[in-house]
Coordinates of N, CA and C and ligand atoms in Angstrom, one line a residue:
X1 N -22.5 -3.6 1.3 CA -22.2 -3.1 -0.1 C -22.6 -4.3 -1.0
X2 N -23.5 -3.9 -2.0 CA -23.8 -5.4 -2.6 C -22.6 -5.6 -3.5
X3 N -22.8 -7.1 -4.0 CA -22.0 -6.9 -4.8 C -21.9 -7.1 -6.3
X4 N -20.6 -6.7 -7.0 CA -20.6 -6.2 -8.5 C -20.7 -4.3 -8.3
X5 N -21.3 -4.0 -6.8 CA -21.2 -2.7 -6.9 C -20.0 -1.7 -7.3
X6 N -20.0 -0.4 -7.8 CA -18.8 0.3 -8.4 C -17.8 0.1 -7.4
X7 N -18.4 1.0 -6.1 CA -17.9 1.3 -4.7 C -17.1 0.3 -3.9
X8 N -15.8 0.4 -4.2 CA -15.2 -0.7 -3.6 C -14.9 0.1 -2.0
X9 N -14.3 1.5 -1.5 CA -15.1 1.6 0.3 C -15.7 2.3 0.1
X10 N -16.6 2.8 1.5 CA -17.5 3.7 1.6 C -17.4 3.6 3.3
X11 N -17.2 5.0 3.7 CA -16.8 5.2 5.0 C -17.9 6.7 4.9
X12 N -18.5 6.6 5.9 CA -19.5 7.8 6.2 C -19.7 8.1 7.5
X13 N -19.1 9.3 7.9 CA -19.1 10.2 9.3 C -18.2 9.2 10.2
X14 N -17.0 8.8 9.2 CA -16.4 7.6 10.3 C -15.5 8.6 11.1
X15 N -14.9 7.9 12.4 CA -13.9 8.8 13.5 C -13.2 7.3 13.9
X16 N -12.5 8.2 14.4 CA -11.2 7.2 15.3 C -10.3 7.6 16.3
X17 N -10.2 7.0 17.6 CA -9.5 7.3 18.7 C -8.7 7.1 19.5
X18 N -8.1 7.7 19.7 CA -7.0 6.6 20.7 C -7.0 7.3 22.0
X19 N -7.3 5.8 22.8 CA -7.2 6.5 24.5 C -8.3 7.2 24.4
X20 N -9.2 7.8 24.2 CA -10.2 9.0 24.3 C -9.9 9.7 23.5
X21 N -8.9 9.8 23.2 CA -8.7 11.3 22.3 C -8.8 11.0 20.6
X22 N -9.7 11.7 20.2 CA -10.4 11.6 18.7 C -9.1 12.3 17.9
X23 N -8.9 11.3 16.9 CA -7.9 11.8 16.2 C -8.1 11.8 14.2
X24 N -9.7 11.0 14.1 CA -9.8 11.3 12.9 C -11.8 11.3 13.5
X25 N -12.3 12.9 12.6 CA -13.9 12.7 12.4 C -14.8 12.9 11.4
X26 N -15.6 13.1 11.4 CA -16.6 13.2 10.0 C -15.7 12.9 8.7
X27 N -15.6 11.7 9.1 CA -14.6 11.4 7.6 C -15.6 10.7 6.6
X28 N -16.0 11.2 5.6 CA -16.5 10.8 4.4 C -16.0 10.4 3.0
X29 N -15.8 9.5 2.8 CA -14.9 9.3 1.6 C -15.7 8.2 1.3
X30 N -16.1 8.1 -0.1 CA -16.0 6.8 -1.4 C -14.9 6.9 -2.0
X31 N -14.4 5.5 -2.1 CA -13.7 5.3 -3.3 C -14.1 4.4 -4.2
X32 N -14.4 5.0 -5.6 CA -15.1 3.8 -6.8 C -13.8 2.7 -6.8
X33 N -14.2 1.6 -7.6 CA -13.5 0.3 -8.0 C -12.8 1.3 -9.6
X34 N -11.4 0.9 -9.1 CA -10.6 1.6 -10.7 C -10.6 2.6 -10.1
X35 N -11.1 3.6 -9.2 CA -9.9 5.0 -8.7 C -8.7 4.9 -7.9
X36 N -7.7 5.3 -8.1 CA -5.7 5.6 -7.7 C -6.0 6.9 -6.8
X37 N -6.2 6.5 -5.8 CA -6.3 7.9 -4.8 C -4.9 8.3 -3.6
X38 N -4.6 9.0 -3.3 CA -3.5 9.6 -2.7 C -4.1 10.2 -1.6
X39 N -3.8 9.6 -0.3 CA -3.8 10.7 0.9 C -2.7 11.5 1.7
X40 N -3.0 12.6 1.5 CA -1.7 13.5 1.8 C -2.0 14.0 2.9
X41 N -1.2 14.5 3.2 CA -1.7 15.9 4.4 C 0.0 15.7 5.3
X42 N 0.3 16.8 6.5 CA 0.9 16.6 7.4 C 1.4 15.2 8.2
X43 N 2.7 15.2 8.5 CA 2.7 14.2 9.9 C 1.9 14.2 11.3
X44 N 1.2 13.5 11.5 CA 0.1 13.4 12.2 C -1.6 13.6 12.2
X45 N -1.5 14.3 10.7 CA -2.8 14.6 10.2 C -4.0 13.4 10.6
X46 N -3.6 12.0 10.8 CA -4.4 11.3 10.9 C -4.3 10.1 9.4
X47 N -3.1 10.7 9.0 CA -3.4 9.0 7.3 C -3.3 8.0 7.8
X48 N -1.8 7.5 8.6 CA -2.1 5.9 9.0 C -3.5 5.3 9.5
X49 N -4.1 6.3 10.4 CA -5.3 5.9 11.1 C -6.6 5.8 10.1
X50 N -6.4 6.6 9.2 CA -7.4 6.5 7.9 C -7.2 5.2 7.3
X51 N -6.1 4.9 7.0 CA -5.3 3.4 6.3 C -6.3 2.1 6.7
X52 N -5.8 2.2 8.4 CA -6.2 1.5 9.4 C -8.2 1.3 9.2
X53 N -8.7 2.5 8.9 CA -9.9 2.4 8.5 C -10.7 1.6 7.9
X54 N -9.7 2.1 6.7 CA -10.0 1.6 5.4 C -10.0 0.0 5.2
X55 N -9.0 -0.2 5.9 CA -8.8 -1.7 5.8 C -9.1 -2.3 6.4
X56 N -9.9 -1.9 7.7 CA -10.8 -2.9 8.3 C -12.5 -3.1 7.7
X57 N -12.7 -2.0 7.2 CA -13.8 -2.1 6.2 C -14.4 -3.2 5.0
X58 N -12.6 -3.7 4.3 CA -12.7 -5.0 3.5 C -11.3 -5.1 3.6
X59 N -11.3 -6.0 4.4 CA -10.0 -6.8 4.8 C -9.5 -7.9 3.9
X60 N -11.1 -8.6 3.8 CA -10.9 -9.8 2.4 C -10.2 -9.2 1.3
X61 N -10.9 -8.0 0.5 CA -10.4 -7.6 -0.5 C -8.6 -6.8 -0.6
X62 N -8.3 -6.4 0.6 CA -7.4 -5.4 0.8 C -5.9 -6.1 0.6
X63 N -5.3 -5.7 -0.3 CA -3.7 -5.9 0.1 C -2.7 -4.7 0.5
X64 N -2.0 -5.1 1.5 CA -1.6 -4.0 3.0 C 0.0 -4.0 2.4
X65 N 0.4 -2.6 1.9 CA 1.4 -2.4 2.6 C 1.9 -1.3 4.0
X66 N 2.6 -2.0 4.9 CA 2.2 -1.1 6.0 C 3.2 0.0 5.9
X67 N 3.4 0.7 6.6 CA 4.1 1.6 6.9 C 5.6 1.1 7.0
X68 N 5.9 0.2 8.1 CA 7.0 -0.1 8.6 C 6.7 -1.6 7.4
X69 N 7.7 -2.2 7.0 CA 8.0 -3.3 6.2 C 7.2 -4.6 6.7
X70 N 7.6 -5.0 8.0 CA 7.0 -5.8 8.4 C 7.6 -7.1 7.9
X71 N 8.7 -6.9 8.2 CA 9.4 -8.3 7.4 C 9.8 -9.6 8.4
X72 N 10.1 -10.7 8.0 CA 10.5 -11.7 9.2 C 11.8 -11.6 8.5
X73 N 12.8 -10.8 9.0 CA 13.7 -10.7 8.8 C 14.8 -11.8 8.6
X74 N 14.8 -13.3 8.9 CA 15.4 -14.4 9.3 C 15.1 -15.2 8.3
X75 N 14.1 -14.8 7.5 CA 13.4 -15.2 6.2 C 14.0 -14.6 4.8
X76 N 13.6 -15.9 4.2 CA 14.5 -15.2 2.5 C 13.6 -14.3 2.2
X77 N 13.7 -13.7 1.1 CA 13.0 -12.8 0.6 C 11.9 -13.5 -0.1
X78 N 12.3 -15.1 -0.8 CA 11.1 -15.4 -1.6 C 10.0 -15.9 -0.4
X79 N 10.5 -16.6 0.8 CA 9.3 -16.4 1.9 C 9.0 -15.6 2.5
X80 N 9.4 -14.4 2.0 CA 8.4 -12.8 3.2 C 7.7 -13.2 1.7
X81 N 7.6 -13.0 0.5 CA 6.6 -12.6 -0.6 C 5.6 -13.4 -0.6
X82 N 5.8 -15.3 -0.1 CA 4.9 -16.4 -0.3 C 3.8 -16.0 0.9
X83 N 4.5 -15.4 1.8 CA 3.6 -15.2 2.9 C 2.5 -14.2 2.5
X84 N 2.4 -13.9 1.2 CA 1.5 -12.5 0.6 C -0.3 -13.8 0.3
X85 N 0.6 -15.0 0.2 CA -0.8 -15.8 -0.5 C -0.5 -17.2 1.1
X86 N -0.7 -16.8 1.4 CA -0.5 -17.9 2.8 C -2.0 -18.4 2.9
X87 N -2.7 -17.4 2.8 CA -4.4 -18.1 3.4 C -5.5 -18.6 1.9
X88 N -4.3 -18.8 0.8 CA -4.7 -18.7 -0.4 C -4.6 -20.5 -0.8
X89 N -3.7 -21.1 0.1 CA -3.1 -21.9 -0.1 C -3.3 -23.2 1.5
X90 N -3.2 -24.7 1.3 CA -3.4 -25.3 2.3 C -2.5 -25.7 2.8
X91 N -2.7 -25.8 4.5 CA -1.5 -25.5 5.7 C -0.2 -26.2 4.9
X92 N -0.4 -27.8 4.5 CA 0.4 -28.7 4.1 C 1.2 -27.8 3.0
X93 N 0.6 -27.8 2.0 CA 1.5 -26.8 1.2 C 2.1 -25.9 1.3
X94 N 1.9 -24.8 2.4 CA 2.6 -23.6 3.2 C 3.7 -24.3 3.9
X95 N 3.4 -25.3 4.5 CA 4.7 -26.4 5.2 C 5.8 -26.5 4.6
X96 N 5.5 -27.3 3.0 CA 6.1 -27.8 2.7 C 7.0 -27.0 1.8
X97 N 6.3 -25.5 1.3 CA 7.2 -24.8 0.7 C 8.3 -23.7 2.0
X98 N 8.0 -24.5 3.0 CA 8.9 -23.6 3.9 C 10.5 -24.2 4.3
X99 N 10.3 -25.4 3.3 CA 11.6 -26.7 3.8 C 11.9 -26.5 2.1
X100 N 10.8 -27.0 1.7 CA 11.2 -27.1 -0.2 C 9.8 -25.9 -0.8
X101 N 10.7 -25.3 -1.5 CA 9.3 -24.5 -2.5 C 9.3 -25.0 -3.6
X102 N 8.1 -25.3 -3.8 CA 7.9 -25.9 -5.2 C 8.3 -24.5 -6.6
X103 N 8.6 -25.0 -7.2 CA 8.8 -24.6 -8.6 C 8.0 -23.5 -9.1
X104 N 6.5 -23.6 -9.4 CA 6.0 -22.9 -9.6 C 5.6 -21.5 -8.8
X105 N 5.9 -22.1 -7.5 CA 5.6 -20.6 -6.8 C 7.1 -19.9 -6.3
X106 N 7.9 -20.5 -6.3 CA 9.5 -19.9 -7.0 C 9.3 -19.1 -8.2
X107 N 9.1 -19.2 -9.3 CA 9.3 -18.7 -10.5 C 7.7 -17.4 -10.4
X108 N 6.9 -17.9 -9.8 CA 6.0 -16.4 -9.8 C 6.0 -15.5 -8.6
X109 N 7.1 -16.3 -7.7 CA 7.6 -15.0 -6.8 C 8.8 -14.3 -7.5
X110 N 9.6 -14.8 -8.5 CA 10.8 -14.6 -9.4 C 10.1 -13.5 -10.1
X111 N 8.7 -13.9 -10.7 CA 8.5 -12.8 -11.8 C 7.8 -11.6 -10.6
X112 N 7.6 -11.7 -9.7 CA 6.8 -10.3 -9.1 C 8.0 -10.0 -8.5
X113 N 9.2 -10.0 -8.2 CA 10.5 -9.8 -7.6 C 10.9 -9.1 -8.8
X114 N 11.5 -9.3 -10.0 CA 11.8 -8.6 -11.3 C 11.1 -7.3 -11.4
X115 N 9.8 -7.5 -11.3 CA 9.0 -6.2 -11.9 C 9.7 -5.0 -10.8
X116 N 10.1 -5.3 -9.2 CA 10.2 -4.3 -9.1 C 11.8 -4.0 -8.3
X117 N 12.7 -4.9 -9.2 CA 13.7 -4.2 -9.5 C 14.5 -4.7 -8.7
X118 N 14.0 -6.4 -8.1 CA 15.1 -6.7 -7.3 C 15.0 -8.4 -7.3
X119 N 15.3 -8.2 -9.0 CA 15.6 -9.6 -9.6 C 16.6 -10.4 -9.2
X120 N 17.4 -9.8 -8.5 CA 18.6 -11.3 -7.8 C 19.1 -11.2 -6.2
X121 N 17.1 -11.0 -5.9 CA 17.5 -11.2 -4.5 C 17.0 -12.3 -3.4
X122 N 16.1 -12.8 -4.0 CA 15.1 -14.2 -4.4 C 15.6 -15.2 -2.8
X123 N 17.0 -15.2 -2.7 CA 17.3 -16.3 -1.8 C 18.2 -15.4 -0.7
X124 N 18.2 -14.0 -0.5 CA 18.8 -13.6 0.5 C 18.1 -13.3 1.7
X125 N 18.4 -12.9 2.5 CA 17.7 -13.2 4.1 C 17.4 -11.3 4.0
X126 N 16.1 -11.5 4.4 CA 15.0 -9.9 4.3 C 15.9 -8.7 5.2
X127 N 16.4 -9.3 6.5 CA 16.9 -8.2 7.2 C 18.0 -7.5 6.5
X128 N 18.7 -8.7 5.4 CA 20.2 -7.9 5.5 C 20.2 -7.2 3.9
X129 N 18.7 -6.7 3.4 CA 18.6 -5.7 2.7 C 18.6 -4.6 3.0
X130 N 18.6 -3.6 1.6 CA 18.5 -2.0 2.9 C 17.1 -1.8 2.5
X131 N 16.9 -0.6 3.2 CA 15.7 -0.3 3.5 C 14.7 -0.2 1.9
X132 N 15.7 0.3 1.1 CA 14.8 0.7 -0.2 C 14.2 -1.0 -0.5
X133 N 15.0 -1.6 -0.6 CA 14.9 -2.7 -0.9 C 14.2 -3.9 -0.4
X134 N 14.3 -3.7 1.5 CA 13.1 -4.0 2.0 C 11.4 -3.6 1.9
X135 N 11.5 -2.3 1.9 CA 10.0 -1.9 1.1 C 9.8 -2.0 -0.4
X136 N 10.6 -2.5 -1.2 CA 10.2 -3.4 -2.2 C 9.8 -4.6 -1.8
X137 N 10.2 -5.3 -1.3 CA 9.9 -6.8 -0.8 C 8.6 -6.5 -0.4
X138 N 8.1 -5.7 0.7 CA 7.0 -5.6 1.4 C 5.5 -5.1 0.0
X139 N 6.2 -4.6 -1.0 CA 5.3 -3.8 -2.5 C 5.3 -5.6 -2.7
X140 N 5.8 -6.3 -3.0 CA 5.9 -7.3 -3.9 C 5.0 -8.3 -2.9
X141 N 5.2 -8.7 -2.0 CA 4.3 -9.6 -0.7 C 2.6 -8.8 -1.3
X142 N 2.5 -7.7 -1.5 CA 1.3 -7.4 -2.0 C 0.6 -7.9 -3.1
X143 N 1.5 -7.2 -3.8 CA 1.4 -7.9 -5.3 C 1.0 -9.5 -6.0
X144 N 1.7 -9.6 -5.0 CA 1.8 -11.2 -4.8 C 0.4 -11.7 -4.5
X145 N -0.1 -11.2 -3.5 CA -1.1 -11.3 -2.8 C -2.6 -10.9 -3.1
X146 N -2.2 -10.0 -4.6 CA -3.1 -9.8 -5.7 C -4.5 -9.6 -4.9
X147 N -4.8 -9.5 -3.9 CA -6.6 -8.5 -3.8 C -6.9 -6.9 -5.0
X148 N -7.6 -7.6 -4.9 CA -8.1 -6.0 -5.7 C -8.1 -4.6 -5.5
X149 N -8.0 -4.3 -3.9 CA -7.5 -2.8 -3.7 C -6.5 -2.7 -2.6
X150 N -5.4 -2.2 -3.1 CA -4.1 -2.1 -2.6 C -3.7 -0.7 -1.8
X151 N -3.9 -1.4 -0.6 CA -3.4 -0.3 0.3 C -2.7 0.3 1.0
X152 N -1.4 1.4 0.8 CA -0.4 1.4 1.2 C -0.1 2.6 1.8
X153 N 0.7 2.9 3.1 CA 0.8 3.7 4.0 C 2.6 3.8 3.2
X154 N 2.9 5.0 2.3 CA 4.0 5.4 2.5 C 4.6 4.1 1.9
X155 N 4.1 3.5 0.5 CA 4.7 2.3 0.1 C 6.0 2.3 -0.1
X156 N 6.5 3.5 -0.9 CA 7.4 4.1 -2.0 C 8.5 5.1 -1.4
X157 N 8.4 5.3 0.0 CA 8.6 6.6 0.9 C 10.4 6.6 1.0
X158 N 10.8 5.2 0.6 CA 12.6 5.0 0.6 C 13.4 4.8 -0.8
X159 N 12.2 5.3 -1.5 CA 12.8 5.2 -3.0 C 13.1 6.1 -3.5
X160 N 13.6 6.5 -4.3 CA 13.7 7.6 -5.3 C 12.5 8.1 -5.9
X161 N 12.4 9.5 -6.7 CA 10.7 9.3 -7.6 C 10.9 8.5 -8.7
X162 N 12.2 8.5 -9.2 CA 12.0 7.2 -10.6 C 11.8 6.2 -10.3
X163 N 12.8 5.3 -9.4 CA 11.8 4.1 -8.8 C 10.5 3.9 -8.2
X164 N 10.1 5.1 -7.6 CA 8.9 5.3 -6.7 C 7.9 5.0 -7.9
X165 N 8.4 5.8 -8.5 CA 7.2 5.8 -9.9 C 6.8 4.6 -10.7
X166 N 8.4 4.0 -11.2 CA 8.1 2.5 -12.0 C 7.2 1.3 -10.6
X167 N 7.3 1.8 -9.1 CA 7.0 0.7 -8.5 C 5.1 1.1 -8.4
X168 N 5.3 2.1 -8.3 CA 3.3 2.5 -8.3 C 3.0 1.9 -9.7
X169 N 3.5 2.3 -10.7 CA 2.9 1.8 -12.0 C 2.3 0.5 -11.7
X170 N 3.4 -0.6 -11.5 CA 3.2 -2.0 -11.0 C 2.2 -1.9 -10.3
X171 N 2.0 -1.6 -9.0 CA 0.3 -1.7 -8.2 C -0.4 -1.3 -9.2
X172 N -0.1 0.1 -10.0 CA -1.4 0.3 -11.1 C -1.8 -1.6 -11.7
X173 N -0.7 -1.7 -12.3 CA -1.3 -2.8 -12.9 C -2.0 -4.2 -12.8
X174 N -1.4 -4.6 -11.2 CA -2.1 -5.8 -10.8 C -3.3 -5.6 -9.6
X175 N -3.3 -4.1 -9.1 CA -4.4 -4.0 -8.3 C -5.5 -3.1 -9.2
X176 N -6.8 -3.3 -8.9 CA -7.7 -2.3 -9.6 C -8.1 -1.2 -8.9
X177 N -8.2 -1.1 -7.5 CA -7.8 0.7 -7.0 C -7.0 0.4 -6.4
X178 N -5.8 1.9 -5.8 CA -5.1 1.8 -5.0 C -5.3 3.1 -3.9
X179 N -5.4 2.9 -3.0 CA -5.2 3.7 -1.9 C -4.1 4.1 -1.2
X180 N -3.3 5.1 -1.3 CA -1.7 5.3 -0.8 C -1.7 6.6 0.0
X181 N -1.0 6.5 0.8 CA -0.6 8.0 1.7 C 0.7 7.8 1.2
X182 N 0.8 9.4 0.5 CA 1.9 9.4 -0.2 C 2.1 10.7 0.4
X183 N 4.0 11.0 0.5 CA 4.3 12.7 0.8 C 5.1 13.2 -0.3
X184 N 5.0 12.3 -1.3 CA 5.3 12.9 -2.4 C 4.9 13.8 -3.0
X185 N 4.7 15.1 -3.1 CA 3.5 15.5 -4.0 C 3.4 15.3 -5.8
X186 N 4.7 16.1 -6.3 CA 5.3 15.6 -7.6 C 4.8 14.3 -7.9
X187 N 5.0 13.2 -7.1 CA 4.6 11.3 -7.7 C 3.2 11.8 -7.2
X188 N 2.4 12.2 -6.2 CA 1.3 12.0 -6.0 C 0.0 12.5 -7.3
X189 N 0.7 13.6 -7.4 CA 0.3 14.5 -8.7 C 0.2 13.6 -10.2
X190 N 1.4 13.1 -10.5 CA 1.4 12.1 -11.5 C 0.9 10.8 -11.8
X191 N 1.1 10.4 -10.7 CA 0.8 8.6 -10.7 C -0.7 8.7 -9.8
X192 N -1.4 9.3 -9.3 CA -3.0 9.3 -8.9 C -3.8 10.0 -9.6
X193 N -5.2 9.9 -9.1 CA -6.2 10.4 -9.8 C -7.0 11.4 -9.2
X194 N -6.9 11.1 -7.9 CA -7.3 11.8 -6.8 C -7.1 11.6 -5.7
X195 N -6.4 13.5 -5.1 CA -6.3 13.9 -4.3 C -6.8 13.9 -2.8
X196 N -6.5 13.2 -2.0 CA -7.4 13.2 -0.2 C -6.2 14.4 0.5
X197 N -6.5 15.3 1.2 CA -5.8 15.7 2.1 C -6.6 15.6 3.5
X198 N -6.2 15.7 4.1 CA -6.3 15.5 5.8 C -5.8 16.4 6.8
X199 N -6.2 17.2 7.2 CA -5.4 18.0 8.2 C -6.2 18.3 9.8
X200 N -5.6 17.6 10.9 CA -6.0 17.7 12.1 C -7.2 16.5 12.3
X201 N -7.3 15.3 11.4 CA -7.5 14.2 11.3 C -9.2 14.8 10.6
X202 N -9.4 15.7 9.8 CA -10.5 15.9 9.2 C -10.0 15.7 7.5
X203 N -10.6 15.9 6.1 CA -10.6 15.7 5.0 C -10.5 17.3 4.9
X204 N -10.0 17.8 4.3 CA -10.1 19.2 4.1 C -9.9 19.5 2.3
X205 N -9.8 18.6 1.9 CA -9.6 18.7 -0.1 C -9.6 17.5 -0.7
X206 N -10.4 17.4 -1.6 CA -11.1 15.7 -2.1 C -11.1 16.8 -3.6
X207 N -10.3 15.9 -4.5 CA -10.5 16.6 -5.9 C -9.3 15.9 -7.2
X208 N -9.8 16.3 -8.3 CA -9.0 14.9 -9.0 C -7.5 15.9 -9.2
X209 N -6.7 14.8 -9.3 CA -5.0 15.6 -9.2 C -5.2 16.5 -10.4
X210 N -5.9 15.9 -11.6 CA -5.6 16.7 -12.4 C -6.0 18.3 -12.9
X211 N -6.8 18.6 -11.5 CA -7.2 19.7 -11.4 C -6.7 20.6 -10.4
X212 N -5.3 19.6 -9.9 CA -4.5 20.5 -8.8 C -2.8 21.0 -9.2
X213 N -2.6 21.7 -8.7 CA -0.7 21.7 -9.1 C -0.3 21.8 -7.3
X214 N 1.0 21.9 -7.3 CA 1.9 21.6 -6.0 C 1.7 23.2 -5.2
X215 N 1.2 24.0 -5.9 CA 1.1 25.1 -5.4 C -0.4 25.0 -4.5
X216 N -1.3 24.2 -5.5 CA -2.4 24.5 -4.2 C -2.0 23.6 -3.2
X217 N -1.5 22.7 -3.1 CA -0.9 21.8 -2.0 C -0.2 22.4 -1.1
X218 N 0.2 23.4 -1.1 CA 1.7 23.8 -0.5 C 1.1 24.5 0.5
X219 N -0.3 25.1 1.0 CA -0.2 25.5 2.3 C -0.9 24.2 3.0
X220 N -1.2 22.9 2.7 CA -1.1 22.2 3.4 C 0.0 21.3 4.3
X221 N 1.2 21.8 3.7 CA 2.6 21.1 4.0 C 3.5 22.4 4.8
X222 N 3.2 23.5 4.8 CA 4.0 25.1 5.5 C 3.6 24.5 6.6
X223 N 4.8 24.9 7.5 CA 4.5 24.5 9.0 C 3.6 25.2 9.6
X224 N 2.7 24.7 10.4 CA 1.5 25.1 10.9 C 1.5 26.3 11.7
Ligands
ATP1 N1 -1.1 4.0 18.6 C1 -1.4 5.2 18.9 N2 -1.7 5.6 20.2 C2 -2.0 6.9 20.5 N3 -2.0 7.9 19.6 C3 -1.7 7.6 18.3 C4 -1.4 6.2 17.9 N4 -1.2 6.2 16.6 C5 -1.3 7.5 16.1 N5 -1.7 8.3 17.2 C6 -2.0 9.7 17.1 O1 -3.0 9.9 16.1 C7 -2.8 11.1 15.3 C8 -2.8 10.6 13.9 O2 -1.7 9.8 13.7 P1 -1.4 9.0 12.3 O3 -0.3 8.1 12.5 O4 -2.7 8.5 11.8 O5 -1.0 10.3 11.3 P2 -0.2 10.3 9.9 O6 -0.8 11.3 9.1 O7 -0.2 8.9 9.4 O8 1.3 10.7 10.4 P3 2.7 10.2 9.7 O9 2.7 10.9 8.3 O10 3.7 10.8 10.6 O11 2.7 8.8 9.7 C9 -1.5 11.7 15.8 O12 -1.8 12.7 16.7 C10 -0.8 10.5 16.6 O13 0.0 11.0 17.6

């Protein structure tokens, strides 16, 4: 992909398998640089494995939220977040902010901790959050980590939709596209631009949200 091009991925007739058994195929998807796309579909439809795609495609560019938090739970919260810019930074200095954190990257893990609503949690140990609150930490490690297309499996999936919502806004702001498998449809509808569904690890509806409502979604979510 050269670069300055629009096309931040481009996946054509891609598949994926596990053990032999094909679980995503003829998958075609671009996504331009600046599109907020949402992949939906069923449990098992194949999103994580699309995710997984995706982000091996530009791994440089990609910031991951995974599915499961992914936390070193033994760790404060301001070091699961510093760990977002670890390869940004030299070994010595990763060292030394693991005994003492310098100032500066205290106070801009402070300000990406605030934005999403868990301003005074900065020095508590990751595990003994709860879950909402650990998949905040894991949004903010991204954030933090600032690549330009932000990709998240179910970022939002233990929030509320009002929080859900204020915490996408935030990726709106510091990532330039985002890529999310969301089962929201309501937040999906609102906070993206376009729609992916997936069903039986194929794309079955590519189209902008703003030309969909929850009704055409809804025989993709009736039990099969
Ligand atoms: N590590 C694995 N080994 C074997 N099969 C797998 C593995 N991961 C996923 N699968 C299978 O691949 C298919 C797609 O799974 P995937 O996790 O991508 O779906 P999904 O849409 O993300 O589901 P969910 O919404 O439940 O996370 C499923 O049939 C699943 O059982």
């Amino acid at each position: 992909m050269p670069d300055g091009s629009r096309t931040a991925i481009l996946l054509a007739n891609a598949s994926a398998a596990y053990g032999g058994r094909t679980v995503l195929s003829g998958i075609d998807l671009t996504v331009q640089r600046g599109e907020r796309v949402a992949l939906m579909g069923r449990s098992g439809a194949g999103k994580s494995t699309l995710i997984g795609l995706i982000q091996a495609q530009a791994p440089e560019k990609v910031a991951l939220v995974p599915q499961a938090a992914a936390l070193v739970r033994t760790l404060s919260v301001f070091h699961n977040v510093y760990m977002g810019r670890l390869d940004q930074r030299s070994t010595l200095h990763n060292l030394r902010n693991l005994v003492r954190p310098a100032k500066a990257d205290i106070a801009a893990v402070q300000g990406i901790l605030d934005r999403v609503g868990l301003a005074d949690t900065l020095w508590a140990k990751a595990g003994e959050l709860s879950g909402g609150q650990q998949q905040r930490v894991s949004v903010a490690r991204a954030l933090y980590n600032g690549r330009p297309i932000l990709v998240g499996d179910e970022p939002v999936s233990a929030l509320d939709r009002q929080q859900g919502a204020r915490v996408l806004a935030e990726m709106a702001a510091s990532h330039e596209t985002l890529i999310l498998a969301l089962h929201d449809v309501a937040l999906a509808l609102a906070q993206t631009d376009r729609i992916v569904v997936l069903e039986a690890g194929r794309i079955v509806l590519d189209a902008p949200a703003q030309a969909l409502d929850p009704e055409r979604l809804r025989p993709f979510y009736e039990a099969a």
